[in-house]
Amino acid sequence: MIIPIANPKLSYVAYKEAIDNAVFRVLESGWYILGNEVSEFERKFAGWCGCSHAIGVANGTDAVELALRSVGVHDGDCVVTVSNTANATVSAIERIGAVPAFADVREDTYTMNPDSLSRVLARRNAKAVVPVHLYGHPADMPAICSIARSAGAAVVEDCAQAHGASINGEKVGTFGDAAAFSFYPTKNLGALGDGGAVVTSDDVVADRVMRLRQYGWRKRYESESKGVNSRLDEIQAAILSVKLDSLAQMNGRRRQIAEVYNGEFAELPIGLPLALPGCEHVYHQYTLLCDRRDDFVSHLKLAGVGTGILYPVPIHKQPAYVAEFADAMLPVTEGLAGRIVSIPVYPELTDDEVSRIVHAIKSFFAKT
Ligand SMILES: *Cc1c(COP(=O)(O)O)cnc(C)c1O
């Protein structure tokens, strides 16, 4: 039996009774859009993150878009992000008609390099910066926020891979002007369908997101500003409330598995994911650097272990973008793309499966 790189069904099975009850409660209530379940989840999630507001939206891509629009990004504005991210980050920028620019990443955490950001901001008049807390490790927020602020740019954190990650005890999502979360089923906090949220402690930004997600309404049927339809479902909110109660525990299990890997792989000729001092990594992915990646992946496949490559081609090298970004200089991002490989780290893995994964990886290096 293959151990897949992700298995979201297990996150349902683990809480089946509570989730079934929550779904049944919504179905029976007759209220399916923006009711008590969404408000209750928003209240709980804002509290969990340490922000004053959370606003549920349809997915993480919309969360990035609505957060950017709410901090003042318009058509034609430049927004700086990284190229080793989900296409979603860049799609969200482009949906506004804004223009993405890329900073390079740090060699150690694969997140936005503040020095590279400074260089981009010296050349471009950017309206906002979107650091991505990639794989569950926080980006260097104190440095990024101070550089962005002195350039007059807002900061929107892309927290889609980092629910609960923190720097010196402060959770991601609290550093920027606003932050975007995705509840895609395989994320650290996953719905059983699509979902997302914007969090912020700025009342004005929160009010804008609230209006934007529903046609610009403050009052029903009256658009005070222009908006869209991007609502979180009542059913998904009810499921998320159940799963939020054990998010800290689930992140703890991910960290426990990562610690087993760190110990077992310490002597192998592969790069291990690092957590900087003071940073709490939540291991959305456990990503290795491996020089013989194709052989490594085939060996693991034969041994029944799934792998993932996030992301095989940086955005600026993808067909849709390569012409536009022909002169992008992102040597670290490009160097990483050919060596990264993720192995399973989801919390429902059994100790036995973790041992099988460890054994499979050690046997690859023993062979050669
Ligand atoms: C998953 C993800 C998103 C988008 O989330 P969706 O809910 O799939 O729209 C955005 N950014 C990053 C970094 C992600 O990993």
Short mmCIF file of C-alpha atoms and ligand atoms in Angstrom, two decimals:
data_model
loop_
_atom_site.label_atom_id
_atom_site.label_comp_id
_atom_site.label_asym_id
_atom_site.label_seq_id
_atom_site.Cartn_x
_atom_site.Cartn_y
_atom_site.Cartn_z
CA MET A 1 0.00 0.00 0.00
CA ILE A 2 1.36 3.37 -1.07
CA ILE A 3 1.56 6.15 1.53
CA PRO A 4 0.32 9.18 -0.42
CA ILE A 5 1.81 12.68 -0.07
CA ALA A 6 -1.55 13.88 1.29
CA ASN A 7 -4.73 12.11 2.36
CA PRO A 8 -7.45 14.60 3.30
CA LYS A 9 -10.07 11.90 3.86
CA LEU A 10 -8.22 10.89 7.03
CA SER A 11 -8.79 14.37 8.44
CA TYR A 12 -12.53 13.75 8.04
CA VAL A 13 -12.45 10.23 9.46
CA ALA A 14 -10.56 11.41 12.56
CA TYR A 15 -13.48 13.68 13.55
CA LYS A 16 -16.26 11.90 11.69
CA GLU A 17 -18.89 12.02 14.40
CA ALA A 18 -18.41 15.70 15.25
CA ILE A 19 -18.25 16.65 11.57
CA ASP A 20 -21.33 14.60 10.64
CA ASN A 21 -23.23 16.25 13.50
CA ALA A 22 -22.10 19.72 12.45
CA VAL A 23 -23.11 19.14 8.82
CA PHE A 24 -26.46 17.69 9.88
CA ARG A 25 -27.09 20.71 12.12
CA VAL A 26 -26.55 23.08 9.17
CA LEU A 27 -28.68 21.01 6.80
CA GLU A 28 -31.53 20.92 9.32
CA SER A 29 -31.23 24.64 10.13
CA GLY A 30 -32.32 25.66 6.64
CA TRP A 31 -29.77 28.53 6.67
CA TYR A 32 -26.96 27.82 4.22
CA ILE A 33 -25.20 31.11 3.44
CA LEU A 34 -23.58 33.60 5.88
CA GLY A 35 -25.30 32.60 9.09
CA ASN A 36 -24.27 31.66 12.60
CA GLU A 37 -21.77 29.01 11.55
CA VAL A 38 -19.70 31.47 9.53
CA SER A 39 -19.84 34.18 12.21
CA GLU A 40 -18.95 31.70 14.93
CA PHE A 41 -16.01 30.30 12.94
CA GLU A 42 -14.82 33.84 12.10
CA ARG A 43 -14.89 34.76 15.79
CA LYS A 44 -13.00 31.61 16.78
CA PHE A 45 -10.43 31.85 13.99
CA ALA A 46 -9.69 35.54 14.61
CA GLY A 47 -9.13 34.71 18.27
CA TRP A 48 -6.94 31.74 17.42
CA CYS A 49 -4.74 33.88 15.14
CA GLY A 50 -4.63 36.79 17.59
CA CYS A 51 -6.34 39.26 15.22
CA SER A 52 -9.47 41.36 15.76
CA HIS A 53 -11.23 40.21 12.60
CA ALA A 54 -11.52 37.17 10.37
CA ILE A 55 -13.74 37.30 7.31
CA GLY A 56 -14.66 34.00 5.64
CA VAL A 57 -14.38 33.94 1.84
CA ALA A 58 -14.75 31.32 -0.88
CA ASN A 59 -11.11 30.19 -1.14
CA GLY A 60 -7.52 31.22 -0.46
CA THR A 61 -6.99 32.85 -3.85
CA ASP A 62 -9.95 35.16 -3.22
CA ALA A 63 -8.59 35.84 0.27
CA VAL A 64 -5.32 37.15 -1.25
CA GLU A 65 -7.23 39.20 -3.83
CA LEU A 66 -9.73 40.74 -1.41
CA ALA A 67 -7.01 41.46 1.16
CA LEU A 68 -4.93 43.25 -1.48
CA ARG A 69 -7.91 45.26 -2.72
CA SER A 70 -8.80 46.18 0.85
CA VAL A 71 -5.34 47.56 1.61
CA GLY A 72 -5.62 49.79 -1.46
CA VAL A 73 -4.21 47.84 -4.42
CA HIS A 74 -5.81 48.81 -7.73
CA ASP A 75 -5.56 48.11 -11.41
CA GLY A 76 -2.03 48.83 -12.66
CA ASP A 77 -0.35 48.81 -9.24
CA CYS A 78 2.82 46.78 -8.69
CA VAL A 79 2.74 44.01 -6.03
CA VAL A 80 5.94 42.24 -4.98
CA THR A 81 5.83 38.55 -4.09
CA VAL A 82 7.99 35.44 -4.63
CA SER A 83 8.13 33.12 -7.61
CA ASN A 84 8.30 29.84 -5.63
CA THR A 85 4.66 29.88 -4.62
CA ALA A 86 1.28 28.48 -5.60
CA ASN A 87 0.00 29.96 -8.86
CA ALA A 88 -2.83 31.25 -6.67
CA THR A 89 -0.71 34.04 -5.16
CA VAL A 90 0.03 35.48 -8.59
CA SER A 91 -3.47 34.84 -10.01
CA ALA A 92 -4.90 36.87 -7.13
CA ILE A 93 -2.62 39.82 -7.91
CA GLU A 94 -3.52 39.67 -11.58
CA ARG A 95 -7.28 39.43 -10.97
CA ILE A 96 -7.07 42.99 -9.67
CA GLY A 97 -5.24 44.06 -12.81
CA ALA A 98 -2.16 44.63 -10.67
CA VAL A 99 1.30 43.68 -11.89
CA PRO A 100 3.41 41.12 -10.01
CA ALA A 101 7.14 41.57 -9.42
CA PHE A 102 9.34 38.93 -7.80
CA ALA A 103 11.88 39.07 -5.01
CA ASP A 104 14.30 36.17 -4.55
CA VAL A 105 14.17 33.90 -1.49
CA ARG A 106 16.52 33.00 1.34
CA GLU A 107 18.68 29.89 0.87
CA ASP A 108 17.76 28.54 4.31
CA THR A 109 13.99 28.97 4.67
CA TYR A 110 12.99 29.40 0.98
CA THR A 111 10.93 32.44 1.99
CA MET A 112 11.24 36.04 0.74
CA ASN A 113 14.74 37.48 1.12
CA PRO A 114 14.46 40.96 2.70
CA ASP A 115 17.61 42.18 0.87
CA SER A 116 16.18 41.12 -2.46
CA LEU A 117 12.89 42.82 -1.54
CA SER A 118 14.80 46.05 -0.82
CA ARG A 119 16.42 45.86 -4.24
CA VAL A 120 13.06 45.34 -5.98
CA LEU A 121 11.46 48.20 -4.03
CA ALA A 122 14.34 50.51 -4.97
CA ARG A 123 13.45 50.01 -8.64
CA ARG A 124 9.68 49.63 -8.48
CA ASN A 125 7.04 51.78 -6.88
CA ALA A 126 5.07 48.92 -5.28
CA LYS A 127 1.71 49.26 -3.58
CA ALA A 128 1.97 46.03 -1.60
CA VAL A 129 4.24 43.13 -0.69
CA VAL A 130 2.99 39.54 -0.36
CA PRO A 131 5.41 37.31 1.54
CA VAL A 132 4.49 33.61 1.51
CA HIS A 133 5.05 31.46 4.61
CA LEU A 134 6.11 28.58 2.42
CA TYR A 135 5.79 24.95 3.63
CA GLY A 136 4.79 26.23 7.10
CA HIS A 137 7.89 28.27 7.93
CA PRO A 138 7.27 31.96 8.65
CA ALA A 139 8.83 34.49 6.30
CA ASP A 140 11.13 37.07 7.90
CA MET A 141 8.24 39.37 8.89
CA PRO A 142 9.95 41.97 11.10
CA ALA A 143 12.46 42.79 8.33
CA ILE A 144 9.91 42.55 5.49
CA CYS A 145 7.37 44.79 7.28
CA SER A 146 9.93 47.45 8.09
CA ILE A 147 11.31 47.50 4.52
CA ALA A 148 7.81 47.58 3.01
CA ARG A 149 6.65 50.34 5.34
CA SER A 150 9.57 52.60 4.62
CA ALA A 151 8.77 52.18 0.92
CA GLY A 152 5.11 53.02 1.56
CA ALA A 153 3.89 49.54 0.58
CA ALA A 154 1.24 47.57 2.46
CA VAL A 155 1.95 43.99 3.56
CA VAL A 156 -0.47 41.12 2.92
CA GLU A 157 0.75 37.80 4.31
CA ASP A 158 -0.01 34.64 2.32
CA CYS A 159 -0.65 32.24 5.21
CA ALA A 160 -2.20 29.45 3.10
CA GLN A 161 0.53 26.99 4.17
CA ALA A 162 1.15 28.21 7.70
CA HIS A 163 -1.92 28.17 9.99
CA GLY A 164 -0.42 28.56 13.46
CA ALA A 165 3.23 29.17 12.52
CA SER A 166 4.78 31.87 14.69
CA ILE A 167 7.76 34.14 15.26
CA ASN A 168 8.67 34.70 18.92
CA GLY A 169 5.22 33.48 19.92
CA GLU A 170 3.35 35.76 17.52
CA LYS A 171 1.33 33.91 14.94
CA VAL A 172 1.63 34.61 11.23
CA GLY A 173 -1.27 36.73 10.01
CA THR A 174 -0.67 39.33 12.74
CA PHE A 175 2.39 41.01 11.22
CA GLY A 176 1.07 42.57 8.01
CA ASP A 177 -1.85 44.90 7.32
CA ALA A 178 -3.92 41.85 6.42
CA ALA A 179 -3.37 38.15 5.80
CA ALA A 180 -4.92 35.48 3.61
CA PHE A 181 -5.65 31.89 4.63
CA SER A 182 -6.79 28.97 2.48
CA PHE A 183 -8.82 26.07 3.85
CA TYR A 184 -8.24 23.84 0.82
CA PRO A 185 -8.67 20.25 2.09
CA THR A 186 -4.95 19.43 2.36
CA LYS A 187 -3.91 22.60 4.20
CA ASN A 188 -3.06 22.46 7.92
CA LEU A 189 -6.63 23.59 8.59
CA GLY A 190 -8.68 22.15 5.74
CA ALA A 191 -12.36 22.26 4.89
CA LEU A 192 -14.02 19.39 3.02
CA GLY A 193 -14.33 21.62 -0.01
CA ASP A 194 -13.12 25.14 -0.75
CA GLY A 195 -12.79 27.88 1.83
CA GLY A 196 -10.62 30.82 2.83
CA ALA A 197 -10.40 33.79 5.17
CA VAL A 198 -8.86 37.22 5.44
CA VAL A 199 -7.65 38.19 8.91
CA THR A 200 -6.72 41.68 10.05
CA SER A 201 -6.70 43.88 13.11
CA ASP A 202 -7.49 46.98 11.05
CA ASP A 203 -11.21 47.85 11.34
CA VAL A 204 -11.25 49.73 8.04
CA VAL A 205 -9.63 46.86 6.12
CA ALA A 206 -12.03 44.36 7.75
CA ASP A 207 -15.02 46.48 6.79
CA ARG A 208 -13.83 46.63 3.16
CA VAL A 209 -13.37 42.86 2.96
CA MET A 210 -16.85 42.33 4.45
CA ARG A 211 -18.37 44.49 1.72
CA LEU A 212 -16.19 43.18 -1.10
CA ARG A 213 -17.11 39.54 -0.46
CA GLN A 214 -20.80 40.26 -1.03
CA TYR A 215 -21.38 42.74 -3.88
CA GLY A 216 -20.22 45.73 -1.84
CA TRP A 217 -23.23 45.42 0.43
CA ARG A 218 -23.34 46.92 3.86
CA LYS A 219 -27.13 46.69 3.79
CA ARG A 220 -28.80 43.90 1.84
CA TYR A 221 -29.50 44.78 -1.80
CA GLU A 222 -27.56 48.05 -1.61
CA SER A 223 -24.02 48.17 -2.96
CA GLU A 224 -22.13 50.88 -1.14
CA SER A 225 -19.02 49.97 -3.14
CA LYS A 226 -18.37 47.49 -5.94
CA GLY A 227 -17.83 43.92 -4.87
CA VAL A 228 -17.96 40.26 -5.84
CA ASN A 229 -19.45 37.04 -4.54
CA SER A 230 -16.88 35.25 -2.41
CA ARG A 231 -18.57 33.74 0.62
CA LEU A 232 -17.55 30.90 2.90
CA ASP A 233 -20.32 28.24 3.07
CA GLU A 234 -22.16 27.55 6.32
CA ILE A 235 -21.39 23.82 5.96
CA GLN A 236 -17.67 24.40 5.49
CA ALA A 237 -17.61 26.89 8.38
CA ALA A 238 -19.25 24.32 10.66
CA ILE A 239 -16.66 21.71 9.64
CA LEU A 240 -13.82 24.18 10.10
CA SER A 241 -15.03 25.03 13.62
CA VAL A 242 -14.80 21.33 14.54
CA LYS A 243 -11.31 20.99 13.07
CA LEU A 244 -10.01 24.28 14.49
CA ASP A 245 -10.41 22.83 17.99
CA SER A 246 -7.64 20.34 17.25
CA LEU A 247 -5.44 22.42 14.94
CA ALA A 248 -2.79 23.02 17.61
CA GLN A 249 -2.67 19.29 18.34
CA MET A 250 -2.49 18.43 14.63
CA ASN A 251 0.34 20.92 14.10
CA GLY A 252 2.07 19.33 17.11
CA ARG A 253 1.84 15.90 15.47
CA ARG A 254 3.30 17.31 12.23
CA ARG A 255 6.17 18.77 14.25
CA GLN A 256 6.70 15.44 16.04
CA ILE A 257 6.95 13.60 12.71
CA ALA A 258 9.31 16.29 11.37
CA GLU A 259 11.53 15.84 14.42
CA VAL A 260 11.74 12.10 13.79
CA TYR A 261 12.77 12.84 10.18
CA ASN A 262 15.29 15.51 11.26
CA GLY A 263 16.95 13.04 13.61
CA GLU A 264 16.92 10.06 11.25
CA PHE A 265 18.16 12.00 8.20
CA ALA A 266 20.79 14.12 9.96
CA GLU A 267 23.71 12.18 8.47
CA LEU A 268 22.31 11.75 4.96
CA PRO A 269 23.56 13.83 2.02
CA ILE A 270 20.29 15.78 1.70
CA GLY A 271 19.18 19.24 2.78
CA LEU A 272 16.72 19.21 5.68
CA PRO A 273 14.08 21.86 6.37
CA LEU A 274 15.34 24.34 8.90
CA ALA A 275 13.38 26.24 11.55
CA LEU A 276 15.09 29.51 12.42
CA PRO A 277 15.52 30.27 16.14
CA GLY A 278 12.31 31.75 17.58
CA CYS A 279 10.29 30.45 14.61
CA GLU A 280 7.67 27.77 14.99
CA HIS A 281 7.45 25.72 11.79
CA VAL A 282 4.11 23.97 11.20
CA TYR A 283 5.36 21.64 8.44
CA HIS A 284 2.61 22.02 5.90
CA GLN A 285 5.24 20.25 3.81
CA TYR A 286 8.40 18.46 4.91
CA THR A 287 10.65 19.40 2.01
CA LEU A 288 14.12 17.98 1.38
CA LEU A 289 16.80 19.13 -1.04
CA CYS A 290 18.09 16.24 -3.06
CA ASP A 291 20.62 16.32 -5.91
CA ARG A 292 19.46 13.07 -7.51
CA ARG A 293 15.80 13.83 -7.23
CA ASP A 294 14.46 11.70 -10.07
CA ASP A 295 16.17 8.56 -8.75
CA PHE A 296 15.10 9.42 -5.23
CA VAL A 297 11.45 9.82 -6.27
CA SER A 298 11.45 6.53 -8.25
CA HIS A 299 13.09 4.68 -5.38
CA LEU A 300 10.46 5.95 -2.92
CA LYS A 301 7.65 5.12 -5.32
CA LEU A 302 8.86 1.51 -5.54
CA ALA A 303 9.05 1.45 -1.74
CA GLY A 304 5.41 2.63 -1.53
CA VAL A 305 6.05 6.22 -0.49
CA GLY A 306 4.47 9.12 -2.34
CA THR A 307 6.36 12.38 -2.88
CA GLY A 308 5.42 15.83 -4.09
CA ILE A 309 7.28 18.64 -5.80
CA LEU A 310 6.06 22.07 -4.77
CA TYR A 311 6.73 23.70 -7.09
CA PRO A 312 8.59 22.12 -10.01
CA VAL A 313 8.74 25.33 -12.07
CA PRO A 314 8.86 28.80 -10.49
CA ILE A 315 6.06 31.08 -11.71
CA HIS A 316 8.37 33.30 -13.77
CA LYS A 317 9.55 30.26 -15.78
CA GLN A 318 6.06 28.94 -16.57
CA PRO A 319 4.74 29.26 -20.13
CA ALA A 320 2.20 31.94 -19.24
CA TYR A 321 4.85 34.14 -17.62
CA VAL A 322 8.22 33.38 -19.16
CA ALA A 323 8.10 36.17 -21.75
CA GLU A 324 6.89 38.78 -19.27
CA PHE A 325 9.63 37.92 -16.76
CA ALA A 326 12.46 37.14 -19.20
CA ASP A 327 14.86 39.39 -17.32
CA ALA A 328 13.97 38.23 -13.78
CA MET A 329 17.10 37.47 -11.75
CA LEU A 330 16.10 34.89 -9.15
CA PRO A 331 19.10 32.56 -8.80
CA VAL A 332 18.15 31.07 -5.41
CA THR A 333 14.56 30.39 -6.47
CA GLU A 334 15.76 28.76 -9.68
CA GLY A 335 18.42 26.71 -7.92
CA LEU A 336 15.91 25.29 -5.45
CA ALA A 337 13.31 24.25 -8.02
CA GLY A 338 15.35 21.34 -9.36
CA ARG A 339 16.20 19.89 -5.93
CA ILE A 340 13.11 20.22 -3.72
CA VAL A 341 11.05 17.17 -2.89
CA SER A 342 8.39 16.78 -0.20
CA ILE A 343 7.62 13.59 1.71
CA PRO A 344 4.42 12.79 3.65
CA VAL A 345 4.08 14.65 6.98
CA TYR A 346 0.31 14.87 7.56
CA PRO A 347 -0.76 14.33 11.17
CA GLU A 348 -2.76 11.15 10.55
CA LEU A 349 0.38 9.20 9.55
CA THR A 350 0.88 6.30 11.96
CA ASP A 351 4.23 5.73 13.67
CA ASP A 352 4.51 2.61 11.57
CA GLU A 353 4.11 4.59 8.35
CA VAL A 354 6.67 7.13 9.55
CA SER A 355 9.13 4.24 10.10
CA ARG A 356 8.41 2.90 6.62
CA ILE A 357 9.14 6.33 5.13
CA VAL A 358 12.37 6.65 7.14
CA HIS A 359 13.47 3.18 6.10
CA ALA A 360 12.68 3.81 2.42
CA ILE A 361 14.75 7.01 2.41
CA LYS A 362 17.69 5.50 4.27
CA SER A 363 17.72 2.53 1.91
CA PHE A 364 18.06 4.88 -1.08
CA PHE A 365 21.30 6.31 0.30
CA ALA A 366 22.56 2.92 1.58
CA LYS A 367 22.27 1.56 -1.96
CA THR A 368 24.76 4.00 -3.45
C1 LIG B 1 -3.19 26.85 -1.37
C2 LIG B 1 -2.54 28.14 -1.57
C3 LIG B 1 -3.25 29.30 -1.99
C4 LIG B 1 -4.64 29.28 -2.53
O1 LIG B 1 -5.61 28.67 -1.91
P1 LIG B 1 -6.94 28.14 -2.63
O2 LIG B 1 -7.83 27.96 -1.44
O3 LIG B 1 -6.60 26.87 -3.31
O4 LIG B 1 -7.45 29.19 -3.54
C5 LIG B 1 -2.58 30.51 -2.03
N1 LIG B 1 -1.29 30.60 -1.69
C6 LIG B 1 -0.57 29.52 -1.31
C7 LIG B 1 0.86 29.71 -0.94
C8 LIG B 1 -1.17 28.26 -1.25
O5 LIG B 1 -0.44 27.20 -0.87
#
